[in-house]
XYZ file of C-alpha atoms in Angstrom:
578
model
C -131.513 64.130 166.003
C -130.176 61.004 164.519
C -132.028 58.442 162.491
C -129.306 55.679 162.264
C -126.231 54.671 164.042
C -124.534 51.436 165.308
C -124.727 49.056 168.212
C -121.641 49.692 170.270
C -121.438 46.038 171.518
C -121.644 44.593 167.858
C -118.773 46.588 166.156
C -115.713 44.425 165.218
C -113.357 47.230 163.835
C -113.647 45.603 160.232
C -113.974 49.092 158.885
C -116.587 48.087 156.313
C -118.838 50.849 156.941
C -116.125 53.331 156.460
C -115.159 51.815 153.072
C -118.548 51.978 151.838
C -119.961 55.269 153.086
C -119.972 57.682 150.156
C -119.346 60.951 152.307
C -117.321 59.259 154.953
C -119.766 60.229 157.648
C -118.483 57.623 160.166
C -116.188 58.043 162.916
C -113.913 55.318 164.576
C -113.518 56.028 168.229
C -112.053 53.564 170.766
C -112.624 50.973 167.790
C -116.162 51.852 167.686
C -117.903 52.926 164.610
C -120.305 55.960 165.104
C -122.164 58.135 162.604
C -121.509 61.737 162.815
C -124.902 63.409 162.112
C -123.577 66.584 160.824
C -121.959 64.715 157.931
C -124.554 62.101 157.435
C -126.936 62.125 154.514
C -128.817 59.158 155.737
C -128.433 56.928 152.666
C -128.121 53.746 155.024
C -125.218 52.354 152.906
C -123.163 51.766 155.849
C -126.000 49.792 157.549
C -126.538 47.381 154.469
C -122.933 46.819 154.196
C -122.296 46.125 157.971
C -121.395 42.205 158.409
C -122.193 42.341 162.159
C -125.773 43.566 161.475
C -124.826 46.219 164.208
C -127.408 48.671 163.242
C -129.814 50.718 165.163
C -132.583 52.731 163.301
C -134.941 55.259 164.969
C -138.304 53.593 165.173
C -141.648 55.509 164.981
C -143.716 52.271 165.879
C -144.530 53.353 169.285
C -145.922 56.764 167.927
C -147.954 54.706 165.503
C -149.269 52.520 168.169
C -150.210 55.495 169.981
C -151.782 57.186 166.911
C -153.829 54.104 166.081
C -155.008 53.839 169.680
C -156.805 57.249 169.600
C -159.889 58.251 167.942
C -158.349 60.252 165.080
C -158.692 60.454 161.430
C -155.629 58.713 160.088
C -154.199 58.307 156.839
C -151.312 56.038 155.378
C -149.283 57.344 152.372
C -147.831 54.182 150.650
C -145.023 54.443 148.368
C -145.595 52.509 145.220
C -142.427 50.444 145.584
C -144.338 48.395 147.825
C -145.381 46.192 144.758
C -141.798 45.229 144.043
C -140.704 44.858 148.007
C -143.681 42.852 148.647
C -143.932 40.893 145.661
C -144.917 37.625 147.327
C -148.405 39.242 147.886
C -150.731 40.779 145.600
C -151.463 44.370 145.967
C -155.070 43.606 147.111
C -153.679 41.076 149.753
C -151.213 43.390 150.783
C -154.019 46.228 151.472
C -156.126 43.850 153.226
C -153.432 42.965 155.634
C -152.700 46.667 156.524
C -156.236 47.117 157.081
C -156.210 44.313 159.658
C -153.361 45.902 161.373
C -155.568 49.144 161.861
C -154.650 51.124 158.855
C -158.048 51.826 157.269
C -157.546 54.744 154.869
C -154.429 53.984 152.471
C -153.571 56.101 149.510
C -150.519 55.828 147.203
C -147.833 58.437 147.589
C -147.446 58.756 143.697
C -150.749 61.016 144.198
C -148.019 63.398 145.661
C -146.022 63.030 142.499
C -149.138 64.323 140.455
C -149.575 67.146 142.925
C -146.272 68.520 142.359
C -146.141 67.698 138.394
C -147.000 71.428 137.492
C -144.373 73.089 139.593
C -141.794 70.600 138.237
C -142.775 71.393 134.550
C -142.758 75.080 135.345
C -139.263 74.856 136.453
C -138.182 72.562 133.488
C -139.997 75.115 131.059
C -137.716 77.880 132.396
C -134.994 78.378 129.888
C -133.159 80.465 132.111
C -132.268 77.594 134.382
C -129.536 75.723 132.543
C -129.336 72.880 135.116
C -132.091 71.418 137.202
C -131.810 68.544 139.535
C -134.748 66.594 140.952
C -135.541 66.833 144.651
C -137.722 63.889 145.396
C -134.934 61.866 147.031
C -133.940 63.431 150.385
C -130.482 61.569 150.487
C -129.492 63.189 147.136
C -130.794 66.639 148.643
C -128.372 66.305 151.730
C -125.702 65.299 149.431
C -126.195 68.517 147.618
C -126.787 70.412 150.754
C -123.711 69.237 152.582
C -121.054 68.503 149.948
C -122.107 70.469 146.817
C -123.326 73.435 148.235
C -122.416 75.473 145.021
C -125.053 73.144 143.107
C -127.733 74.234 145.801
C -129.634 76.532 143.272
C -129.839 73.880 140.782
C -132.310 71.785 143.021
C -135.894 72.050 142.046
C -137.241 74.249 144.770
C -140.320 71.854 145.362
C -141.397 69.307 148.294
C -141.017 65.774 147.586
C -144.158 63.672 146.483
C -144.326 62.311 150.340
C -144.489 65.972 151.755
C -146.941 67.382 149.176
C -149.114 64.088 149.682
C -149.098 64.662 153.491
C -150.157 68.208 152.678
C -153.013 67.067 150.576
C -154.239 64.260 153.124
C -154.179 66.890 155.744
C -155.401 70.379 154.202
C -157.681 69.073 151.545
C -158.951 65.612 152.877
C -159.140 66.417 156.648
C -156.879 63.883 158.093
C -155.368 64.906 161.435
C -152.486 62.433 161.319
C -150.399 60.930 158.163
C -148.053 58.127 158.182
C -145.719 57.328 155.494
C -144.697 53.752 154.438
C -141.637 53.450 152.259
C -138.315 51.868 151.629
C -136.308 54.987 152.470
C -134.308 55.891 155.850
C -133.741 59.384 154.657
C -137.595 59.861 154.841
C -137.308 59.638 158.407
C -135.123 62.751 158.579
C -137.288 64.583 155.856
C -140.324 63.838 158.028
C -138.480 65.610 161.093
C -137.885 68.632 158.780
C -141.843 68.694 158.109
C -142.862 67.308 161.309
C -146.288 69.143 160.830
C -146.901 67.295 157.857
C -145.737 63.604 158.200
C -146.379 62.301 161.638
C -144.608 59.135 161.794
C -142.588 56.943 159.211
C -142.679 53.277 158.963
C -140.049 51.566 156.603
C -140.903 48.502 154.429
C -138.395 46.463 156.714
C -140.286 47.527 159.870
C -143.591 46.679 158.011
C -142.411 43.243 156.863
C -141.766 42.619 160.714
C -145.131 43.952 161.580
C -147.278 42.067 158.984
C -145.158 38.902 159.671
C -144.343 38.199 156.081
C -143.153 34.611 156.235
C -146.608 33.592 157.710
C -148.204 35.381 154.741
C -146.048 33.644 152.355
C -147.209 30.152 153.606
C -151.020 31.367 154.219
C -151.515 34.435 151.977
C -154.661 36.083 152.185
C -157.154 36.352 149.424
C -159.986 38.782 148.825
C -163.129 38.085 147.125
C -164.453 40.359 144.528
C -167.330 41.577 146.508
C -164.727 42.642 149.431
C -162.624 44.856 147.194
C -163.191 48.821 147.588
C -161.722 51.566 145.872
C -158.748 51.978 148.377
C -157.842 48.266 147.948
C -157.239 49.229 144.156
C -155.166 52.278 145.113
C -156.092 54.464 142.173
C -153.446 56.631 140.577
C -152.050 57.453 137.268
C -149.730 54.960 135.732
C -147.048 57.425 135.329
C -146.912 58.484 138.888
C -146.788 54.681 140.003
C -143.685 54.252 137.967
C -142.264 57.257 140.058
C -139.734 54.909 141.945
C -138.198 53.537 138.759
C -135.202 55.258 137.339
C -135.937 57.297 134.428
C -139.667 57.516 135.058
C -139.918 60.667 137.054
C -140.367 62.991 133.819
C -143.477 60.934 132.942
C -145.404 62.253 135.617
C -145.126 66.141 134.478
C -144.584 65.356 130.822
C -148.082 66.478 129.922
C -147.179 70.053 131.291
C -143.955 70.286 129.399
C -144.183 73.105 126.687
C -141.050 71.638 124.881
C -138.697 68.767 125.438
C -135.583 70.779 124.978
C -133.378 69.545 127.592
C -131.246 66.598 127.822
C -132.672 64.306 130.488
C -129.987 62.277 132.383
C -131.208 59.681 135.132
C -128.537 59.130 137.746
C -129.067 56.408 140.312
C -126.379 55.546 142.942
C -124.293 57.949 145.179
C -121.185 57.295 143.250
C -122.636 58.038 139.828
C -124.335 61.057 141.689
C -121.023 62.309 142.846
C -119.760 62.009 139.430
C -122.497 63.952 137.461
C -122.059 66.779 140.301
C -118.552 67.233 139.650
C -119.105 67.484 136.189
C -121.889 70.324 136.679
C -119.414 72.081 139.104
C -116.937 72.296 136.082
C -119.443 73.483 133.712
C -119.548 70.431 131.505
C -123.277 69.737 131.717
C -125.682 72.264 130.495
C -129.286 72.266 129.538
C -129.867 69.348 131.546
C -132.490 67.826 134.000
C -130.966 65.490 136.263
C -133.292 62.763 137.815
C -131.315 62.217 141.072
C -131.752 58.925 143.083
C -129.268 57.909 145.902
C -130.105 54.209 145.633
C -128.863 52.213 142.701
C -132.109 50.700 140.995
C -134.258 53.155 142.497
C -136.796 53.464 145.549
C -137.409 49.726 145.092
C -133.826 49.227 146.099
C -134.155 51.434 149.166
C -131.875 50.421 152.220
C -134.935 49.732 154.409
C -136.711 47.228 152.075
C -135.435 44.270 154.269
C -133.050 42.927 151.740
C -131.629 45.514 149.245
C -129.401 43.028 147.371
C -132.091 40.704 146.369
C -133.951 40.512 143.095
C -133.567 44.141 141.876
C -134.800 43.757 138.243
C -137.636 41.498 139.456
C -138.740 44.311 141.780
C -138.725 47.029 139.072
C -140.876 44.591 136.850
C -143.555 43.902 139.651
C -143.687 47.798 140.032
C -144.093 48.149 136.293
C -146.766 45.270 136.210
C -148.751 46.791 139.222
C -148.775 50.254 137.300
C -150.290 48.780 134.125
C -153.048 46.938 135.764
C -154.408 50.027 137.357
C -157.841 51.278 136.018
C -158.515 54.196 138.174
C -156.835 57.464 137.654
C -156.157 59.934 140.370
C -157.592 63.548 139.797
C -158.595 66.565 141.848
C -162.335 66.459 142.483
C -162.427 70.243 141.818
C -159.971 73.153 141.352
C -159.998 73.867 145.388
C -158.516 70.675 145.815
C -155.167 71.552 144.217
C -152.480 72.726 146.430
C -151.311 76.268 146.025
C -147.972 76.359 144.421
C -146.363 78.624 147.272
C -147.601 75.642 149.803
C -145.349 73.186 147.888
C -142.537 75.323 147.255
C -139.522 74.894 149.649
C -136.116 76.392 149.969
C -132.694 74.168 150.425
C -130.112 75.658 152.923
C -126.552 74.869 152.956
C -125.619 72.452 155.693
C -122.063 73.290 156.470
C -119.844 70.323 157.251
C -116.676 71.449 159.149
C -113.572 70.082 158.004
C -109.952 71.130 159.041
C -107.352 71.006 156.478
C -103.758 69.967 157.860
C -100.430 71.164 156.789
C -98.081 69.002 154.718
C -95.942 68.689 157.839
C -98.941 67.697 159.957
C -99.885 64.849 157.405
C -96.463 63.661 157.205
C -96.111 63.594 161.025
C -99.318 61.449 161.289
C -98.221 59.284 158.498
C -94.626 58.690 160.245
C -96.429 57.295 163.564
C -97.522 54.392 161.293
C -94.323 53.893 159.628
C -94.759 55.460 156.165
C -91.873 57.825 155.923
C -92.065 58.431 152.310
C -94.599 57.918 149.430
C -93.347 54.492 148.644
C -94.443 53.457 152.240
C -98.070 54.596 151.307
C -99.830 51.576 150.046
C -103.126 53.147 149.588
C -104.828 49.647 149.925
C -108.238 51.058 151.226
C -108.343 48.680 154.179
C -108.886 51.417 156.652
C -111.934 52.546 154.784
C -110.002 55.420 153.139
C -108.979 55.432 149.472
C -105.480 56.753 150.272
C -103.087 56.978 153.314
C -102.892 60.737 153.075
C -106.864 60.672 153.133
C -106.792 58.542 156.261
C -104.296 60.837 157.829
C -106.746 63.829 157.295
C -109.485 61.869 159.063
C -107.056 61.200 162.013
C -106.563 65.140 161.996
C -110.271 65.681 162.072
C -110.953 63.097 164.645
C -112.679 60.751 162.254
C -110.331 58.038 162.292
C -107.742 56.373 164.578
C -104.012 56.491 163.905
C -103.769 52.524 164.261
C -106.493 51.887 161.735
C -103.783 50.875 159.138
C -104.063 47.351 159.052
C -100.955 46.701 157.002
C -99.057 48.481 159.652
C -100.500 46.680 162.658
C -100.275 43.344 160.854
C -96.579 43.949 160.265
C -96.170 45.295 163.651
C -97.795 42.294 165.245
C -95.859 39.922 162.914
C -92.654 41.751 163.752
C -93.276 41.498 167.595
C -94.446 37.491 167.189
C -91.287 37.039 165.144
C -89.098 38.824 167.679
C -90.540 36.449 170.695
C -90.212 33.330 168.488
C -86.964 34.262 167.197
C -85.760 35.384 170.794
C -87.245 32.818 173.141
C -84.953 30.313 174.779
C -87.660 27.574 174.297
C -87.687 25.282 171.178
C -90.940 25.997 169.310
C -92.178 23.562 166.695
C -95.376 23.774 164.720
C -96.808 20.918 162.608
C -99.868 20.843 160.677
C -102.596 17.855 161.164
C -100.398 15.630 159.039
C -97.480 16.310 161.496
C -95.355 17.904 158.879
C -93.096 20.623 160.293
C -94.494 24.089 159.437
C -92.463 26.302 161.737
C -89.178 26.026 163.467
C -87.198 28.570 165.591
C -83.655 29.319 166.162
C -83.817 27.430 169.605
C -84.890 24.345 168.049
C -82.324 24.490 165.607
C -79.715 24.876 168.542
C -81.635 21.919 170.439
C -82.073 19.472 167.769
C -78.741 20.272 165.635
C -80.816 20.483 162.414
C -81.485 23.841 160.520
C -84.824 25.174 159.537
C -84.027 24.760 155.967
C -83.459 21.136 156.528
C -86.602 20.182 158.540
C -89.521 22.481 156.910
C -92.142 20.144 155.196
C -90.537 16.922 156.935
C -92.407 14.751 158.841
C -92.086 15.495 162.821
C -90.516 12.114 163.671
C -87.631 13.171 161.506
C -86.381 15.070 164.548
C -87.931 12.983 167.486
C -90.888 10.635 168.581
C -94.089 12.142 167.786
C -96.410 10.216 169.916
C -97.492 13.020 171.840
C -98.150 15.349 169.035
C -100.238 12.640 167.511
C -102.198 12.136 170.654
C -102.924 15.818 170.490
C -103.686 15.860 166.588
C -106.116 13.038 166.871
C -107.871 13.715 170.337
C -107.567 17.593 170.203
C -106.606 17.644 173.979
C -103.490 19.735 174.880
C -100.610 18.366 177.034
C -99.451 20.528 179.499
C -96.026 20.465 180.889
C -94.837 16.789 180.361
C -91.549 15.477 180.988
C -90.050 13.680 178.093
C -86.646 12.314 177.460
C -85.023 12.567 174.244
C -81.946 10.060 174.545
C -80.784 10.655 170.786
C -79.907 14.293 172.092
C -79.005 13.662 175.589
C -81.861 15.732 176.621
C -84.603 15.766 178.946
C -87.420 18.241 178.155
C -90.621 19.684 179.465
C -93.066 19.827 176.515
C -96.289 21.624 176.184
C -98.423 20.671 173.172
C -101.420 22.883 171.904
C -103.993 22.297 169.136
C -104.830 25.303 167.437
C -108.638 25.212 166.605
C -109.663 26.692 163.401
C -106.095 26.553 161.947
C -105.478 22.564 162.129
C -102.061 23.328 163.365
C -100.288 21.993 166.493
C -97.792 23.911 168.417
C -95.105 22.420 170.554
C -93.281 24.759 173.071
C -90.192 22.548 174.358
C -88.042 23.537 177.293
C -84.441 22.024 177.758
C -84.576 20.948 181.341
C -81.433 18.655 181.212
C -79.422 20.863 183.485
C -81.971 21.147 185.954
C -82.496 17.377 185.838
C -78.753 16.758 186.459
C -78.956 19.287 189.252
C -81.976 17.707 190.735
C -80.085 14.134 190.505
C -76.956 15.539 191.819
C -79.003 17.153 194.774
C -80.663 13.668 195.400
C -77.344 12.034 195.482
C -75.942 14.515 198.250
C -78.995 14.166 200.018
C -78.902 10.358 199.886
C -75.194 10.467 201.043
C -75.966 13.004 203.758
C -78.752 10.673 204.932
C -76.262 7.666 204.923
C -73.537 9.730 206.827
C -75.994 10.610 209.332
C -77.040 7.166 209.947
C -73.604 6.280 210.323
C -73.007 9.060 212.822
C -75.989 7.981 214.831
C -75.004 4.396 214.916
C -71.269 5.314 215.996
C -72.758 7.651 218.724
C -75.008 4.876 219.866
C -72.097 2.464 220.316
C -70.034 5.000 222.134
C -72.679 5.755 224.444
C -73.419 1.973 225.105
C -69.586 1.718 225.625
C -69.416 4.622 227.914
C -72.485 3.093 229.890
C -70.865 -0.236 230.056
C -67.572 1.154 231.455
C -69.564 3.492 233.914
C -71.583 0.634 235.175
C -68.327 -1.403 235.994
C -66.643 1.346 237.771
C -69.922 2.080 239.640
C -70.131 -1.334 240.948
C -66.250 -1.513 242.026
C -66.728 1.961 243.755
C -69.801 0.431 245.565
C -67.825 -2.539 247.008
C -64.976 -0.148 248.057
C -67.117 2.236 249.801
C -69.078 -0.578 251.696
C -65.719 -1.706 252.879
C -64.668 1.627 254.135
C -68.031 1.911 255.983
C -67.318 -1.560 257.665
C -63.973 -0.370 258.806
C -65.289 2.702 260.313
C -68.113 1.036 261.809
C -65.370 -1.268 263.597
C -63.670 1.510 264.853
C -66.567 3.209 266.472
C -66.814 2.528 270.275
C -69.548 0.584 271.509
C -72.454 2.453 272.778
């Protein structure tokens, strides 16, 4: 079950998560980043570095609310790094606020560090073990289990302080539910492995939202002395309270060490962990105790603290200050309270990460698709998130990356296509800055305005033609679309579209030569005009002819009438009388 991933809608294809992931557990598919659980060590580095805040984190808050809503005996295991993360509140105020939220019984996880101290010391004292690696940090453990399986036997086979503390609170103190509060995302994954021990995990990031920290800074809670109780003071041993600080782990179990014969190396940060593990693999380190912590600066700088990059050293000092002021010491009330060694012993298993290795020809084939035909074409810029072009090709082969994640290639391709369009378009393209100085000028413009690119770049626009329309667009930031403009100095009629490019302070003009069309249009208008005139002349002539014909017909008809009447009279005279 996944603990962390990315929000699909927010991913912007910047590949920053891939660049920062120490184990390259992020797949890019259809432009979307997603975490591959099989490869992930739950360090949270990708989420910290995501500029879009496109993270999703599995939350146990519903489970916690359900637990608090039931009549059960609930304990909180609180990581001591709270003193650094919640530095705006003193520990008493912090405890008081937690109790107001319903968390009544609160105990420091550092008690768990004391519970496992003897087991750690026993491993340390064993001179047959030439290399031992602490196993309190689950992200560091997953790094070994997935990527350095040959070192798995060097991990101290003992549960983490969180798990030991959960066992103690349930088996010895009789709590039915245990909620862990801490700065670590990997603890959520570890809790799933030991689900019978830890019932829910609340990160400090979630806790800040739950408490309403901004409100508390303005109106902090203060306890009167009479209101203090033993739980508010969080009794523990000072050494155990320093557990989250790099280099302090060994102090917890040092009383049980017979002889400090090992070199004690503190390693914090995944890059450094990778380096020290490589040295161990090569046999360069022996007789050492490696305190392994995935987060640079230790647990106080965990990925779920709300702001990992803020005041790292101040946080460490706050934890030291908190540890130094503790008066009470955690100790077992009797021998029966100590957990059996077998109960806190664990085994680490190898988690195989499947990875196919392509042949040299398969790598070359992938590289050729993005224009890399030889080694000199391999820039190894890292923009895609991988250190080299070959690594990225292998990721493509394994389905972890997409072929066109190569930003230099895509940029070159986009520029070449844009250049091809600009160079080949029949329209003149003129680009000016906000001062109306020419920045770009294509071949069609050279042909249209009889001036070369070299002549005009950097010159004011009015060097080639009137700049009134461009000035209008510059000042008002309103585009002009398809305006007919005459340029008599060039005997041209043009159609101009002028656009303001917001965010770049550039104005682009696309100018079409419509001189021929205008001439054709005028010629057509002239033809139409002459046709109309000729038509009118024909009509008038036809009317005259018609009128003349009518006149002649009228006279002829009258004469015919007279003659016919005469014939009629003659015929009447010749008829006998009746």
